[in-house]
XYZ file of C-alpha atoms in Angstrom:
700
model
C -2.917 -0.606 -19.189
C -2.809 3.075 -20.067
C -2.741 5.035 -23.191
C -1.863 8.889 -23.177
C -4.997 10.235 -25.743
C -5.533 13.595 -26.781
C -9.270 14.896 -26.144
C -10.531 14.726 -29.312
C -12.751 12.571 -31.559
C -11.604 10.918 -34.360
C -13.672 10.290 -36.807
C -13.247 8.669 -40.144
C -15.667 8.799 -43.079
C -15.585 5.858 -45.811
C -17.661 6.146 -48.784
C -18.163 4.108 -51.855
C -19.427 4.480 -54.966
C -20.470 1.746 -57.710
C -20.459 2.574 -61.695
C -21.665 -0.252 -64.268
C -18.395 -0.121 -65.635
C -15.789 1.050 -63.425
C -16.627 0.517 -59.775
C -14.108 2.253 -57.095
C -13.775 3.188 -53.578
C -12.352 6.077 -51.947
C -11.732 7.290 -48.307
C -11.391 10.567 -46.456
C -10.047 10.557 -43.030
C -11.081 13.584 -40.879
C -9.524 14.908 -37.704
C -12.407 16.135 -35.568
C -11.105 18.334 -32.114
C -13.686 19.191 -29.606
C -13.523 22.396 -27.148
C -15.547 22.847 -24.279
C -15.175 26.980 -24.278
C -16.790 29.004 -21.152
C -17.601 32.734 -21.818
C -18.258 34.941 -18.889
C -18.941 38.806 -18.327
C -16.959 40.831 -16.331
C -19.651 39.886 -13.747
C -18.618 36.225 -14.154
C -22.608 35.744 -15.656
C -22.508 33.057 -18.849
C -23.032 34.906 -22.188
C -25.237 32.846 -24.620
C -26.802 32.928 -28.010
C -23.345 33.202 -29.699
C -23.011 31.382 -32.695
C -20.444 29.604 -34.715
C -19.219 33.080 -36.493
C -18.469 34.540 -33.411
C -15.728 32.285 -32.377
C -11.960 32.214 -34.116
C -9.912 29.154 -33.514
C -5.942 28.617 -34.347
C -4.027 25.615 -33.764
C -0.645 26.619 -33.903
C -1.517 29.856 -35.031
C -3.391 28.115 -38.242
C -6.992 29.838 -38.853
C -9.679 26.851 -38.117
C -12.832 26.439 -39.648
C -15.594 26.371 -36.668
C -17.601 22.993 -38.087
C -20.230 23.230 -35.211
C -20.825 25.032 -32.161
C -23.512 23.705 -29.397
C -24.292 25.841 -26.363
C -24.833 23.537 -23.132
C -27.661 25.255 -21.104
C -27.241 23.580 -17.626
C -30.215 25.271 -15.825
C -33.527 24.831 -17.879
C -33.707 20.907 -17.730
C -37.306 20.627 -16.241
C -37.846 18.387 -13.488
C -39.863 15.548 -14.986
C -37.645 15.105 -17.784
C -35.674 11.407 -17.276
C -32.213 10.800 -18.052
C -31.956 7.872 -21.286
C -31.306 4.425 -19.336
C -27.840 2.947 -19.454
C -27.221 0.487 -22.021
C -28.125 -2.973 -20.970
C -30.765 -1.775 -18.519
C -33.648 -3.278 -19.787
C -31.763 -6.979 -19.882
C -30.783 -6.537 -16.383
C -34.202 -5.096 -15.312
C -35.926 -8.810 -17.785
C -38.166 -10.513 -15.313
C -37.022 -13.782 -13.382
C -33.823 -12.237 -14.077
C -31.260 -13.239 -11.026
C -30.203 -10.152 -8.654
C -27.192 -9.890 -7.385
C -26.602 -8.440 -3.865
C -23.954 -5.906 -5.352
C -24.043 -4.010 -8.535
C -22.649 -5.266 -11.150
C -19.247 -4.576 -11.877
C -18.989 -4.647 -15.803
C -20.799 -1.449 -16.180
C -19.156 0.786 -18.492
C -19.167 4.931 -18.793
C -21.413 5.279 -21.935
C -19.246 6.917 -24.459
C -20.961 9.770 -26.855
C -22.296 8.736 -30.152
C -23.237 10.805 -33.418
C -26.488 12.250 -32.994
C -27.085 11.123 -29.432
C -28.447 13.824 -26.942
C -27.652 11.998 -23.565
C -25.395 14.130 -22.420
C -26.815 17.679 -23.950
C -27.671 20.043 -21.568
C -26.225 18.070 -18.763
C -23.818 18.667 -16.040
C -21.755 15.704 -15.568
C -20.181 14.504 -11.874
C -18.035 11.586 -10.748
C -17.461 10.548 -7.597
C -14.655 8.634 -7.519
C -13.802 6.520 -4.057
C -10.375 5.513 -3.721
C -10.652 2.684 -1.004
C -7.267 2.182 -1.227
C -6.381 5.880 0.227
C -8.891 5.989 2.991
C -9.237 4.054 6.204
C -12.679 2.219 6.643
C -13.918 5.115 9.327
C -12.769 7.995 6.179
C -14.607 5.268 3.882
C -18.062 5.470 5.824
C -17.690 9.148 6.319
C -17.309 9.798 2.776
C -20.231 7.183 1.674
C -22.334 9.076 4.025
C -21.773 12.435 2.369
C -22.533 11.057 -1.282
C -26.115 9.722 0.036
C -26.515 13.317 1.633
C -25.970 15.173 -1.311
C -27.765 12.688 -4.042
C -30.524 12.559 -1.316
C -30.735 16.708 -0.961
C -28.495 18.395 -3.253
C -28.480 16.944 -6.951
C -30.359 19.164 -9.043
C -32.665 18.325 -12.332
C -29.599 18.982 -14.832
C -27.234 16.524 -13.022
C -26.166 13.133 -14.465
C -23.747 11.323 -11.784
C -21.529 8.623 -12.068
C -20.144 6.125 -9.060
C -17.168 4.637 -9.312
C -14.437 3.150 -6.650
C -11.020 1.606 -6.491
C -10.094 -0.875 -4.428
C -6.975 -2.066 -5.434
C -8.074 -4.513 -8.002
C -9.043 -2.240 -11.419
C -11.524 0.607 -11.282
C -14.883 -0.201 -11.762
C -18.061 1.671 -12.461
C -20.427 1.145 -10.125
C -22.942 3.147 -11.682
C -22.726 4.800 -15.271
C -24.209 8.634 -15.766
C -27.849 8.547 -14.537
C -30.142 11.067 -13.064
C -31.965 8.331 -10.923
C -31.669 9.178 -7.330
C -32.644 5.669 -6.061
C -29.918 3.716 -8.455
C -27.290 6.048 -7.163
C -28.234 5.440 -3.943
C -28.322 1.774 -3.951
C -24.703 2.121 -6.017
C -23.113 3.739 -2.474
C -25.412 1.657 -0.497
C -23.593 -1.342 -1.918
C -20.136 0.153 -1.505
C -21.149 0.874 2.240
C -21.710 -2.971 2.523
C -18.311 -3.750 0.833
C -15.940 -1.382 2.571
C -12.307 -2.154 3.718
C -9.006 -2.525 1.875
C -7.090 0.687 3.455
C -3.537 -0.248 2.385
C -1.718 1.456 5.305
C 1.495 3.719 4.077
C 3.447 4.659 7.053
C 6.365 7.069 6.599
C 9.622 6.449 8.464
C 10.287 10.363 9.868
C 10.548 11.106 13.001
C 6.869 10.762 14.301
C 6.772 6.619 13.229
C 5.944 4.705 15.546
C 9.290 2.643 16.975
C 8.219 -0.736 16.048
C 7.989 -0.179 12.127
C 5.050 -1.170 9.628
C 4.579 -3.480 6.854
C 6.153 -2.566 2.885
C 9.604 -14.723 -6.376
C 9.120 -11.728 -8.406
C 7.128 -11.488 -11.164
C 4.632 -8.592 -12.843
C 2.457 -8.333 -9.828
C 5.570 -6.600 -7.547
C 4.964 -3.322 -9.739
C 3.106 -0.168 -7.662
C 2.537 -2.401 -4.563
C 3.231 -0.395 -1.693
C 3.852 3.419 -3.381
C 1.113 6.023 -4.645
C 1.882 4.893 -8.232
C -1.069 2.530 -8.009
C -3.270 4.853 -6.636
C -2.632 8.014 -9.168
C -2.409 5.160 -11.913
C -5.968 3.698 -11.285
C -7.210 7.603 -11.435
C -5.673 8.188 -14.534
C -7.990 4.961 -15.984
C -10.662 6.593 -14.252
C -10.249 9.746 -16.360
C -9.632 7.840 -19.634
C -12.903 6.535 -19.459
C -14.571 9.645 -19.225
C -11.949 10.604 -22.376
C -14.412 9.911 -25.013
C -17.267 12.381 -23.506
C -16.547 15.839 -25.054
C -18.342 17.721 -22.682
C -16.871 19.036 -19.395
C -17.006 16.428 -16.192
C -16.397 17.353 -12.809
C -14.662 14.270 -10.849
C -14.594 14.499 -7.018
C -11.706 12.606 -5.887
C -12.468 11.015 -2.001
C -9.026 10.093 -0.303
C -7.519 10.634 3.303
C -4.581 12.471 1.692
C -1.904 11.114 -0.753
C 1.701 10.853 0.120
C 4.224 10.729 -2.496
C 7.218 9.222 -0.948
C 10.831 8.874 -2.442
C 9.761 5.445 -4.007
C 7.174 7.200 -6.064
C 7.456 8.010 -9.714
C 6.727 11.551 -10.192
C 6.290 10.943 -13.562
C 2.598 9.361 -12.580
C 0.997 12.625 -10.850
C 2.114 14.909 -13.824
C 0.275 12.183 -16.559
C -2.496 12.189 -14.314
C -2.843 15.832 -14.362
C -2.362 15.842 -17.842
C -4.840 12.904 -18.785
C -7.588 15.102 -17.107
C -6.661 18.741 -19.007
C -6.893 16.340 -22.021
C -9.967 14.519 -21.362
C -11.868 17.966 -19.912
C -12.037 16.476 -16.761
C -11.528 18.994 -13.716
C -10.658 17.151 -10.019
C -11.974 18.024 -7.461
C -9.977 15.766 -4.403
C -11.843 16.082 -1.133
C -10.214 14.743 2.204
C -12.053 12.769 3.869
C -10.327 12.631 6.863
C -12.127 16.031 7.414
C -11.340 19.156 10.026
C -7.748 17.412 11.302
C -6.895 18.371 15.192
C -4.149 15.886 15.849
C -2.118 16.269 19.162
C 1.039 17.086 18.941
C 2.760 13.670 19.766
C 0.039 11.619 18.104
C -3.382 9.721 19.631
C -4.004 6.312 20.547
C -3.991 4.524 17.250
C -0.434 4.484 16.822
C 3.033 3.784 19.025
C 5.017 6.256 20.712
C 7.478 7.325 18.337
C 10.609 6.904 21.137
C 13.680 8.308 21.107
C 14.892 12.098 21.210
C 12.307 13.370 18.760
C 9.859 12.986 21.545
C 11.152 15.624 23.417
C 12.975 18.013 20.944
C 10.195 18.958 19.098
C 11.294 16.068 16.243
C 7.864 14.467 16.126
C 5.459 17.143 16.581
C 7.426 18.635 13.039
C 7.165 15.194 11.733
C 3.824 14.695 12.385
C 2.875 18.224 10.952
C 4.846 17.898 8.006
C 3.233 14.521 7.519
C -0.291 16.236 7.325
C 0.907 18.950 4.985
C 2.670 16.646 2.515
C -0.580 14.029 2.380
C -2.801 17.100 1.466
C 0.160 18.968 -1.136
C -0.644 16.177 -3.584
C -4.400 16.486 -3.365
C -4.040 20.489 -3.963
C -1.868 19.899 -6.912
C -4.367 17.547 -8.449
C -7.232 20.466 -8.151
C -5.190 23.432 -9.261
C -3.198 21.876 -12.223
C -6.724 20.746 -13.807
C -8.858 23.441 -13.355
C -10.700 22.241 -10.386
C -10.238 22.678 -6.625
C -9.112 20.700 -3.272
C -11.210 20.782 -0.742
C -9.355 20.281 2.381
C -10.016 20.896 6.284
C -14.002 20.700 6.147
C -16.371 18.503 7.881
C -18.986 18.870 5.380
C -18.059 16.767 2.732
C -21.061 16.959 1.011
C -20.458 20.496 0.688
C -17.221 20.111 -1.147
C -19.546 17.715 -3.811
C -21.721 20.866 -3.862
C -18.321 23.109 -4.634
C -17.679 20.719 -7.685
C -21.266 20.967 -9.320
C -21.090 24.809 -9.087
C -18.148 24.577 -10.991
C -19.820 23.764 -14.065
C -21.924 26.536 -15.711
C -23.798 26.543 -18.796
C -20.651 26.628 -21.564
C -19.951 26.067 -25.367
C -18.944 22.757 -27.546
C -17.082 24.035 -30.415
C -15.698 21.729 -32.849
C -13.625 21.816 -35.832
C -11.866 19.526 -38.730
C -8.269 20.412 -37.999
C -6.112 21.578 -41.104
C -2.784 19.646 -39.479
C -3.085 15.821 -40.636
C 0.197 14.797 -39.703
C -0.053 11.768 -36.793
C 3.367 12.941 -35.362
C 2.498 12.832 -31.721
C 3.526 16.556 -31.198
C 1.510 19.122 -29.278
C -1.142 21.058 -31.254
C -1.480 24.967 -29.275
C -4.982 25.835 -29.478
C -6.255 29.450 -29.476
C -10.088 30.547 -29.465
C -11.125 34.092 -29.368
C -14.203 36.248 -29.943
C -14.713 38.079 -33.438
C -15.449 41.009 -32.432
C -13.323 41.053 -29.462
C -15.617 42.207 -26.551
C -13.731 44.209 -23.237
C -14.534 42.579 -20.197
C -15.415 39.267 -21.808
C -13.077 35.957 -20.885
C -13.038 32.716 -22.004
C -11.844 29.741 -20.420
C -10.807 26.497 -22.471
C -8.476 23.734 -22.786
C -5.041 25.432 -24.725
C -4.116 22.227 -26.360
C -3.730 18.704 -27.209
C -1.313 16.115 -28.461
C -2.016 14.866 -32.079
C -2.007 11.274 -32.718
C 0.931 8.668 -33.550
C 1.474 5.869 -35.407
C 5.202 3.915 -34.406
C 4.555 1.246 -37.010
C 5.604 3.800 -39.901
C 8.157 5.800 -37.960
C 11.665 5.132 -39.768
C 14.709 5.282 -37.883
C 15.312 8.978 -37.654
C 11.481 9.466 -36.350
C 11.963 6.900 -33.827
C 15.435 8.894 -32.181
C 13.329 11.907 -32.568
C 10.573 10.328 -30.941
C 12.654 9.456 -28.133
C 14.451 12.716 -27.450
C 11.094 14.383 -27.605
C 9.653 12.456 -25.442
C 12.671 12.993 -22.943
C 12.359 16.779 -23.454
C 8.064 17.101 -22.907
C 7.044 18.374 -19.805
C 4.177 15.970 -20.405
C 5.207 12.391 -18.946
C 4.251 9.652 -21.127
C 3.246 6.397 -18.996
C 2.105 3.748 -21.190
C 5.052 1.251 -20.189
C 5.167 0.628 -16.067
C 8.427 1.377 -15.345
C 10.104 1.008 -11.556
C 13.796 2.752 -10.922
C 15.758 2.140 -7.770
C 18.846 5.045 -7.153
C 21.625 3.853 -4.804
C 25.079 5.623 -4.068
C 28.776 4.355 -2.892
C 31.561 6.004 -1.741
C 34.088 5.892 -4.639
C 37.101 8.821 -2.496
C 36.857 11.744 -0.951
C 34.903 13.640 -3.223
C 33.179 10.759 -5.926
C 30.035 8.671 -5.176
C 29.553 5.885 -7.755
C 25.607 6.095 -8.500
C 24.540 2.724 -9.751
C 20.698 2.844 -11.337
C 18.349 -0.203 -11.860
C 15.401 -0.266 -13.976
C 12.742 -2.876 -13.983
C 9.822 -3.250 -16.936
C 7.120 -6.098 -16.139
C 8.029 -8.765 -18.989
C 4.288 -9.086 -19.707
C 4.131 -5.420 -20.986
C 6.406 -6.407 -23.710
C 5.763 -7.281 -27.324
C 8.075 -10.176 -28.950
C 9.455 -9.543 -32.355
C 10.895 -12.827 -34.317
C 13.537 -12.350 -35.861
C 16.085 -15.154 -37.633
C 13.637 -17.804 -36.073
C 14.398 -16.311 -32.623
C 12.040 -14.283 -30.544
C 13.243 -11.439 -29.160
C 12.359 -8.323 -27.131
C 14.241 -4.907 -28.123
C 13.953 -1.822 -25.672
C 15.570 1.975 -26.086
C 16.338 3.531 -23.088
C 17.085 7.372 -23.004
C 17.767 8.964 -20.013
C 19.345 12.177 -18.069
C 20.398 13.081 -14.587
C 20.537 17.210 -14.200
C 21.304 18.917 -10.918
C 19.356 21.204 -8.499
C 19.696 23.826 -10.586
C 18.536 22.380 -13.752
C 21.828 21.535 -15.617
C 22.063 18.627 -17.094
C 25.232 16.583 -15.702
C 25.174 13.463 -17.221
C 23.318 11.267 -20.082
C 22.571 8.194 -21.180
C 21.299 6.431 -24.469
C 21.504 2.584 -25.038
C 19.218 -0.300 -26.556
C 18.879 -3.644 -25.185
C 17.924 -6.907 -27.210
C 17.020 -9.774 -24.936
C 16.886 -13.143 -27.521
C 14.978 -15.758 -26.330
C 13.942 -19.460 -26.860
C 10.676 -21.142 -26.754
C 10.501 -21.559 -23.154
C 12.379 -18.076 -22.058
C 9.889 -16.174 -24.007
C 7.146 -17.480 -22.274
C 8.631 -17.052 -18.959
C 9.202 -13.254 -19.760
C 5.070 -13.151 -19.596
C 5.599 -13.255 -16.290
C 9.045 -11.888 -15.302
C 10.023 -8.566 -15.525
C 13.365 -7.435 -17.451
C 16.175 -5.453 -14.715
C 18.218 -2.937 -16.695
C 21.134 -1.517 -15.216
C 23.409 1.231 -15.511
C 25.535 3.596 -13.358
C 26.976 7.461 -12.993
C 29.710 8.870 -11.099
C 28.979 12.131 -9.327
C 29.695 14.476 -6.758
C 27.768 15.114 -3.524
C 24.568 17.288 -3.910
C 20.686 17.033 -4.730
C 19.806 15.404 -8.253
C 16.562 14.471 -10.792
C 16.898 11.759 -12.892
C 14.217 11.370 -15.880
C 14.649 7.848 -17.237
C 12.372 6.576 -20.248
C 11.892 3.469 -21.435
C 10.382 2.611 -25.177
C 8.980 -0.896 -26.662
C 10.813 -0.853 -30.033
C 7.774 -3.032 -31.227
C 4.808 -1.293 -30.195
C 6.364 2.411 -29.532
C 4.918 2.058 -26.182
C 6.789 4.403 -23.871
C 7.685 4.306 -19.895
C 8.573 7.537 -17.724
C 10.238 7.473 -14.574
C 10.987 10.546 -12.705
C 12.848 10.546 -9.362
C 14.719 13.164 -7.304
C 17.440 11.798 -4.941
C 20.755 12.903 -2.643
C 24.070 11.848 -2.591
C 25.204 12.659 0.832
C 28.645 14.172 1.683
C 29.994 11.337 3.804
C 32.899 12.917 4.726
C 30.762 14.850 6.730
C 28.583 12.160 8.288
C 28.637 12.198 12.167
C 28.960 8.630 13.981
C 29.599 5.463 11.325
C 29.135 6.540 7.320
C 27.457 3.715 5.518
C 26.555 3.807 1.977
C 22.638 3.052 0.915
C 21.350 -0.494 1.346
C 20.657 -2.980 -2.013
C 17.682 -5.410 -1.018
C 18.268 -8.197 -3.963
C 16.960 -11.763 -4.531
C 19.350 -12.349 -7.553
C 22.723 -12.427 -7.676
C 23.817 -13.836 -11.075
C 27.326 -14.583 -13.566
C 27.250 -11.981 -15.967
C 27.191 -13.815 -19.126
C 23.530 -15.671 -17.654
C 21.738 -12.447 -17.404
C 18.661 -13.164 -19.560
C 15.972 -10.641 -18.121
C 18.846 -8.245 -17.447
C 20.945 -6.228 -19.351
C 23.898 -3.624 -18.332
C 25.083 -0.118 -20.170
C 28.938 -0.714 -20.339
C 31.780 -2.341 -18.915
C 32.411 1.208 -17.929
C 30.014 0.876 -15.593
C 30.912 -2.586 -14.227
C 34.417 -1.638 -13.688
C 33.465 0.886 -10.941
C 30.413 -0.922 -9.921
C 30.512 -2.314 -5.857
C 27.148 -4.605 -6.843
C 29.754 -6.621 -9.117
C 32.254 -9.167 -8.095
C 33.830 -11.831 -9.363
C 32.165 -12.186 -12.585
C 28.629 -11.956 -10.576
C 25.774 -8.856 -10.525
C 23.759 -8.127 -7.649
C 20.414 -7.187 -8.853
C 18.598 -4.564 -6.999
C 14.839 -5.670 -6.294
C 14.018 -2.022 -7.114
C 10.406 -3.142 -5.816
C 11.281 -4.635 -2.942
C 8.961 -7.533 -3.141
C 10.307 -11.075 -2.170
C 9.121 -15.017 -2.485
C 9.499 -17.079 0.786
C 11.411 -19.263 -2.043
C 13.902 -16.617 -2.629
C 17.182 -15.798 -0.843
C 17.438 -12.347 0.475
C 20.854 -10.342 -0.598
C 21.625 -7.680 1.775
C 24.247 -5.221 0.569
C 26.096 -2.308 1.766
C 29.489 -0.437 2.602
C 30.786 1.289 5.659
C 33.453 3.792 5.453
C 36.239 4.590 7.953
C 37.788 7.907 6.882
C 41.394 9.469 8.235
C 43.815 7.616 9.743
C 41.369 4.327 9.990
C 41.171 4.011 6.348
C 44.851 2.727 6.321
C 44.490 0.268 9.320
C 40.668 -0.813 9.583
C 38.866 -1.719 12.712
C 36.764 -5.082 12.628
C 32.896 -3.918 12.697
C 29.895 -5.549 13.432
C 26.563 -6.122 12.128
C 23.107 -7.638 11.838
C 19.608 -7.264 10.375
C 16.262 -7.532 12.042
C 12.985 -7.953 10.693
C 9.946 -6.311 12.515
C 6.438 -6.659 11.631
C 2.867 -6.020 13.861
C 4.985 -4.101 16.123
C 7.142 -7.274 16.938
C 10.451 -8.180 16.478
C 10.066 -11.529 14.332
C 13.331 -12.518 13.278
C 17.190 -11.266 13.730
C 20.797 -12.655 12.391
C 23.529 -13.944 14.212
C 26.111 -11.013 14.812
C 28.445 -10.486 11.634
C 32.068 -9.430 12.310
C 33.530 -7.772 9.445
C 37.615 -7.723 9.101
C 38.264 -6.874 5.750
C 37.859 -3.914 3.633
C 36.936 -3.825 -0.219
C 40.120 -4.280 -2.481
C 41.447 -1.321 -4.354
C 39.396 1.150 -1.859
C 40.777 2.210 1.108
C 38.704 2.481 3.962
C 35.120 0.769 2.101
C 34.436 -1.985 4.084
C 31.777 -4.256 2.003
C 28.870 -6.062 4.522
C 26.656 -8.798 2.629
C 23.970 -10.745 4.749
C 22.366 -13.789 2.276
C 19.599 -15.491 4.365
C 16.587 -17.203 3.383
C 12.981 -15.949 3.678
C 11.326 -19.188 4.186
C 11.206 -18.653 7.971
C 8.913 -15.518 7.505
C 5.351 -15.592 7.047
C 4.099 -13.439 3.978
C 3.493 -10.462 4.439
C 4.556 -6.836 4.593
C 7.819 -6.041 7.019
C 10.055 -3.526 8.044
C 13.932 -4.514 7.638
C 16.643 -2.952 9.358
C 20.136 -3.151 9.100
C 22.648 -1.872 12.144
C 26.530 -2.169 11.833
C 28.552 -1.201 14.785
C 31.829 0.031 15.398
C 33.111 -0.814 19.125
C 36.402 0.809 18.703
C 34.909 4.141 18.284
C 31.764 3.959 19.850
C 29.918 4.538 16.716
C 26.653 2.848 14.749
C 24.912 3.396 11.779
C 20.893 2.277 11.528
C 19.136 2.082 8.145
C 15.567 0.546 7.869
C 13.326 0.287 4.719
C 9.912 -1.902 4.022
C 9.729 -4.787 2.126
C 6.946 -7.464 1.451
C 7.540 -11.084 1.670
C 4.600 -13.162 -1.015
C 4.290 -16.954 -1.414
């Protein structure tokens, strides 16, 4: 689980005094804020010999008293000095103890403790290998570069840590150390265990013509999108947060693509976590200098179709490369680091992160604002007297601690509203979102929204002898100009008995609502809060409602994949906003609601529901032409299953020109794995057709 915390050290002092006649105890609580300040002359040289009296600090324009000022000098460490051993190192080296083939993955980053000099005058470098974002060839290239850097370019002032992520949690392979042998051993173990490399194939004009991979429980969240990689990176950053010194984290990845299913809030949350933790990110593209053939190489199948001849495939391939580097660039530039792209000298990229940390000051003060309101505190640091030409670099603020249990009703409502307005998304609660669109008339479209939250992340309250889960939702939809088009605010109570309470621990809760919108480009921001713990999840998504009146060929709606079609009264783990949205929703019919899968992860024991609408405009709306449709599943370059041809003759009641198309098929014939689901709709009389493709995963 992730938490968004300010980069500050909370110190509590408890003193007790005893007298013979009147014993008493008093408690004093203080909040120590630590800032890393780099002071450079006009020529870029660090300025030393400053003291606490030379700095003036304000927090929200209120002057603060400097409690301590310590200069971190990173160039005067003698070669003979040995770093302090990590806790537990002696135990691991005990005589007779069995030696593991790979480093113990229970290592933790050693936190800063009062009086410790472990990190004083040290340059802290972290090598973070995202194995899920690199194919094996790039993994080996990155690990070899790390070995070369450690062997020849590591300096006496450097302390390095090795972390990796292989899809099952961030592992600390080696805590901060200056011992090259330990670091090389940790890298060597990673080389022996290379693998994973989840493939994420884009569905653009450069994609191979064969398609590629994409029982619902909590394991379905963040399986095939960039969110899991960014969330893991945020976890690594938060491991480093208790250390007040500056840190440089080199993030090895073969690019990161933010697709339409990805939560934009996770990118912002990871960036803000790095800023608060004083961690500068240096994303390093492990692909090196890429020189791709215009139409692709032998590593993938041909794109096929007209895109090979009109330049569409070449343009899409170039856009895919640039898009995969854009996220890396944003992570570097927004955290004070730098993305290292298009270079074969990966060891030199690590050196860039090394050189980014020069000598700096650690300055601490006890804030005069002790309110635990969770608000942003802006910090300003200046020299006194002012020195022309001198540049100060530091973190510009932090978020205060917040205690949700003490909030009253007004405080809780204000917290949600503030969280909605904050540019810093809160991602303490996992949330996934799906947005669809269906034509209502020539101008309006119904846009159903489905949000899903893992039940295991929700706390249960006991009310009147029964258990219940309470969730608050708040959100807004904005157009491309930033104008708010519509808002939502809802509170959901799911009451459970003993059996269903146990079921919630492994089942997600789904919330559905809907809006009526005009064609255009929009963004939606949705917040969900567990009303028992105060934990908040944020989802940001951009989406487009197309103007189907101008569509070429046969216009169709978005396609909904689902595994549940349930009576409205029996929606135990599902909640709807209001009957107003239900009245126009095409997903509700005859008192039953089709619940979008959102994550598109299905069990073989389930049935798959596929629903969409086709539209016949103009004179065709009065006398509908019969349509034909079928669903095809592709895997590994081969067609593995196709449904029989479905003849559709009947339109949707009350909606002229709308033809609903629904499939209901068992998933048992499909082996576990990733598939591309293709829906084909044909209008034989008009000679037109429409196709839709999407990723899905079938599990046991």
